[in-house]
mmCIF file of C-alpha atoms in Angstrom:
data_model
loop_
_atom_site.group_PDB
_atom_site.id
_atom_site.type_symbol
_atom_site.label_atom_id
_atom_site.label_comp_id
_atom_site.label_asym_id
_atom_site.label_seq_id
_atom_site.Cartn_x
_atom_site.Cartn_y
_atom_site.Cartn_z
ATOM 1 C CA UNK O 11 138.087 104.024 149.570
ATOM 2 C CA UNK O 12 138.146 101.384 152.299
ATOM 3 C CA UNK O 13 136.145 103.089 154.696
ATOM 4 C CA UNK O 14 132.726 104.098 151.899
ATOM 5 C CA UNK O 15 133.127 100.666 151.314
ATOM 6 C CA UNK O 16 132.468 99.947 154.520
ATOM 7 C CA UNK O 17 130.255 102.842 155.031
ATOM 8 C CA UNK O 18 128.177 100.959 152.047
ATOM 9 C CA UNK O 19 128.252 97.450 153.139
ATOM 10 C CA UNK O 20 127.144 98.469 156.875
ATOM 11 C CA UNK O 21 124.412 100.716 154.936
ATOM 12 C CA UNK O 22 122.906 97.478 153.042
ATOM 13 C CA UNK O 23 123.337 94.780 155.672
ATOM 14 C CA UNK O 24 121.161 96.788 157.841
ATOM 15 C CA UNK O 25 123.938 97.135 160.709
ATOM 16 C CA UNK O 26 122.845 100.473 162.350
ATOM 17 C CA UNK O 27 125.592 100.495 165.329
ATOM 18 C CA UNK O 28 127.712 99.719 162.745
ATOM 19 C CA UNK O 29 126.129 102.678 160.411
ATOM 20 C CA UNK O 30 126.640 104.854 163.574
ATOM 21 C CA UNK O 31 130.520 104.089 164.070
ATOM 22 C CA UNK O 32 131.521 104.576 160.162
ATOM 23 C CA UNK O 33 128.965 106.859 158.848
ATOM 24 C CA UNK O 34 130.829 109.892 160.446
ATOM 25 C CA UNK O 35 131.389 112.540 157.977
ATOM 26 C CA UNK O 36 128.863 114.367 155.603
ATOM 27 C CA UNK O 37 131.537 113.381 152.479
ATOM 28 C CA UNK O 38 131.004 109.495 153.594
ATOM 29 C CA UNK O 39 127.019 110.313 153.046
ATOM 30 C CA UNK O 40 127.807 111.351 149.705
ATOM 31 C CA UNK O 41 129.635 108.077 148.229
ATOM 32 C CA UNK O 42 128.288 106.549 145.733
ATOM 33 C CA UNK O 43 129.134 103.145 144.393
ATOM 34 C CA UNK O 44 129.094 101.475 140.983
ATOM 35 C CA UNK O 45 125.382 102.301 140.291
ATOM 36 C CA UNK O 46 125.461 106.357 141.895
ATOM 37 C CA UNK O 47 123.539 105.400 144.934
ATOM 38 C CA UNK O 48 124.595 106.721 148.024
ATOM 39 C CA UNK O 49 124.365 105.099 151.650
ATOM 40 C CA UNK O 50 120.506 106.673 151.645
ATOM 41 C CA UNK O 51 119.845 104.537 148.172
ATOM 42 C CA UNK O 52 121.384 101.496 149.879
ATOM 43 C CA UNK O 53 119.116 101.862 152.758
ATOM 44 C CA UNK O 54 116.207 102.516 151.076
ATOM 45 C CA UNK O 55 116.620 99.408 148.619
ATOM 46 C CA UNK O 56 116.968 96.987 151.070
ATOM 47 C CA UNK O 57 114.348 98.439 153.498
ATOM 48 C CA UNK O 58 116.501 99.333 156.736
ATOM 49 C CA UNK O 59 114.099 101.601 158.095
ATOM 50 C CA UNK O 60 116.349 102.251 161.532
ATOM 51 C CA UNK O 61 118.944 102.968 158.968
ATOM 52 C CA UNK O 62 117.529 105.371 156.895
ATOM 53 C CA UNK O 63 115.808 107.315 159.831
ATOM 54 C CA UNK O 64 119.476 107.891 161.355
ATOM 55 C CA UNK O 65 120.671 109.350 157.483
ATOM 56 C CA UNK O 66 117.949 111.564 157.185
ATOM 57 C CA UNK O 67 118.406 112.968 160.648
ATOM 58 C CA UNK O 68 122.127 113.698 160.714
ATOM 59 C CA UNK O 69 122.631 113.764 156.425
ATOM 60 C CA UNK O 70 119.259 115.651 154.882
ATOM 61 C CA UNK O 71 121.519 116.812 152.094
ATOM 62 C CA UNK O 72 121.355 112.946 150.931
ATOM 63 C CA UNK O 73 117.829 112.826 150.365
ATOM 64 C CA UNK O 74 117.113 114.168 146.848
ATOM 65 C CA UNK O 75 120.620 112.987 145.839
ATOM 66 C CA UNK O 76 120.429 111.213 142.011
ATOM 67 C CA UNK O 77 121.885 107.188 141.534
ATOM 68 C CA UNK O 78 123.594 107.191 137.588
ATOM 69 C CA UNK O 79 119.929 106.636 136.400
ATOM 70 C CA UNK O 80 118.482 110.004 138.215
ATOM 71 C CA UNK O 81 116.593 107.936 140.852
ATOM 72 C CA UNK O 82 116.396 109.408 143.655
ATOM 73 C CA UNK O 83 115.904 107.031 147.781
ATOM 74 C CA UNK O 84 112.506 107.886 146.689
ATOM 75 C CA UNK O 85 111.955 106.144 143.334
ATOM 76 C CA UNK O 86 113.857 103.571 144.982
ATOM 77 C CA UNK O 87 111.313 103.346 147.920
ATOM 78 C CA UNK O 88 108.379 103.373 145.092
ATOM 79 C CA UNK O 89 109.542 99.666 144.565
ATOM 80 C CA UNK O 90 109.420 98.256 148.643
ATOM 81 C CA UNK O 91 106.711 95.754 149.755
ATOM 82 C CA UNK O 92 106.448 97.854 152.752
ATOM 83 C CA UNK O 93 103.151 99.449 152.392
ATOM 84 C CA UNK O 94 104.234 103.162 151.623
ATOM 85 C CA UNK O 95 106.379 103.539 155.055
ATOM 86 C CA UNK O 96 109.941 104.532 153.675
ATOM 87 C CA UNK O 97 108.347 106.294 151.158
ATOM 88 C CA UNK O 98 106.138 108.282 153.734
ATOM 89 C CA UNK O 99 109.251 108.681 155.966
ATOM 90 C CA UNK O 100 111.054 110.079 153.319
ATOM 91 C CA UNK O 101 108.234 112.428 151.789
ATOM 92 C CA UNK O 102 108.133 114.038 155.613
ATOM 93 C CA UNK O 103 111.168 114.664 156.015
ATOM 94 C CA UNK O 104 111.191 116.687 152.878
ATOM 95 C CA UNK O 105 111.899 114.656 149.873
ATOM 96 C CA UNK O 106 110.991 115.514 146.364
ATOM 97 C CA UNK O 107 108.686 113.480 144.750
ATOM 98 C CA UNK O 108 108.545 115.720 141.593
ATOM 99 C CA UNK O 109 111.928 114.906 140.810
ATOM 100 C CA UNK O 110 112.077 113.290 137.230
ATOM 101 C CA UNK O 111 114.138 110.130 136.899
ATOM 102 C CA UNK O 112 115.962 109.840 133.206
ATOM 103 C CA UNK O 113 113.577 107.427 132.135
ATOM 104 C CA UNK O 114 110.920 111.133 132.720
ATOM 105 C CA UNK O 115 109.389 109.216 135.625
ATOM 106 C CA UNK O 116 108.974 110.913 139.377
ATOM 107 C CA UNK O 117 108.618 108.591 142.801
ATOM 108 C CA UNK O 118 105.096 109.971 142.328
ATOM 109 C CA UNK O 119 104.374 108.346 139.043
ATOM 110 C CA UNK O 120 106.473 105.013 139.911
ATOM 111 C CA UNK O 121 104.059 104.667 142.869
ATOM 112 C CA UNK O 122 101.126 105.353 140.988
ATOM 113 C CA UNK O 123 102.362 102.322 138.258
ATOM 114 C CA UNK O 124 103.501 99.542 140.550
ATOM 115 C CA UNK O 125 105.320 97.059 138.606
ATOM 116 C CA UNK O 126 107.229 99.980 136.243
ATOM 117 C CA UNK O 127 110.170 99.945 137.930
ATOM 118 C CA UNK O 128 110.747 97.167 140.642
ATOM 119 C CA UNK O 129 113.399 96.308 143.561
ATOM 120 C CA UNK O 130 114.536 93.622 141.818
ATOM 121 C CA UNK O 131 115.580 95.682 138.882
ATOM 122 C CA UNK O 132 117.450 98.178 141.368
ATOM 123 C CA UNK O 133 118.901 95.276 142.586
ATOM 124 C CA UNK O 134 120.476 93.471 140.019
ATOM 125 C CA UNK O 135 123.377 95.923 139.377
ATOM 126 C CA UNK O 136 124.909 94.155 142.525
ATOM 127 C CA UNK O 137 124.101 90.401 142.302
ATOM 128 C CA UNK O 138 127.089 90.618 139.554
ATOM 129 C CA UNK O 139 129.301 92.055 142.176
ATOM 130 C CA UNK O 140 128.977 90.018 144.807
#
């Protein structure tokens, strides 16, 4: 349990060396914390591009992976400030963005409604932990 934590906290701090040294195993890839979202979701969220390039290239499997709420890194890209470019990273390297969330909503719907789900909402979950 000690070591996805750390997996997770390297993941949303942005620390890719770190990321490198504890993200060794294709089980660690597949955490998920409190909310369902695994090391890709953290990544995503908190727009480490460096860090989600190296998950995608050694994890694929993570990519269409669902949080507790059926969002996948791509609905949670939907909500960056970044122009589009996790989003596009993650739609060429093969993500789904047909994939309905629970709410009945894909990536490609939440990008064509800014403001419908936002990464402030995604992020509240963990301001209480903290």
């Amino acid at each position: 349990m000690a070591k996805i934590r750390a997996v997770h906290e390297a993941v949303a701090k942005g620390q890719l060396r770190e990321v490198r040294s504890v993200l060794t195993r294709k089980r660690f890839a597949l955490s998920r914390d409190h909310v369902g979202a695994s090391p890709l979701h953290l990544a995503v969220l908190h727009g480490h591009t460096d860090v989600s390039t190296y998950i995608i290239s050694h994890f694929p499997e993570t990519m269409d992976g669902p949080d507790n709420e059926g969002r996948t890194p791509l609905h949670y890209a939907t909500t960056l400030p970044d122009n589009g470019t996790l989003y596009r990273l993650l739609k060429s390297a093969g993500a789904d963005e047909n994939i309905e969330d629970k709410a009945g909503h894909s990536p490609k719907y939440y990008m064509g409604h800014p403001g419908i789900l936002t990464q402030s909402q995604l992020l509240e979950p963990y301001s209480s932990t903290e």
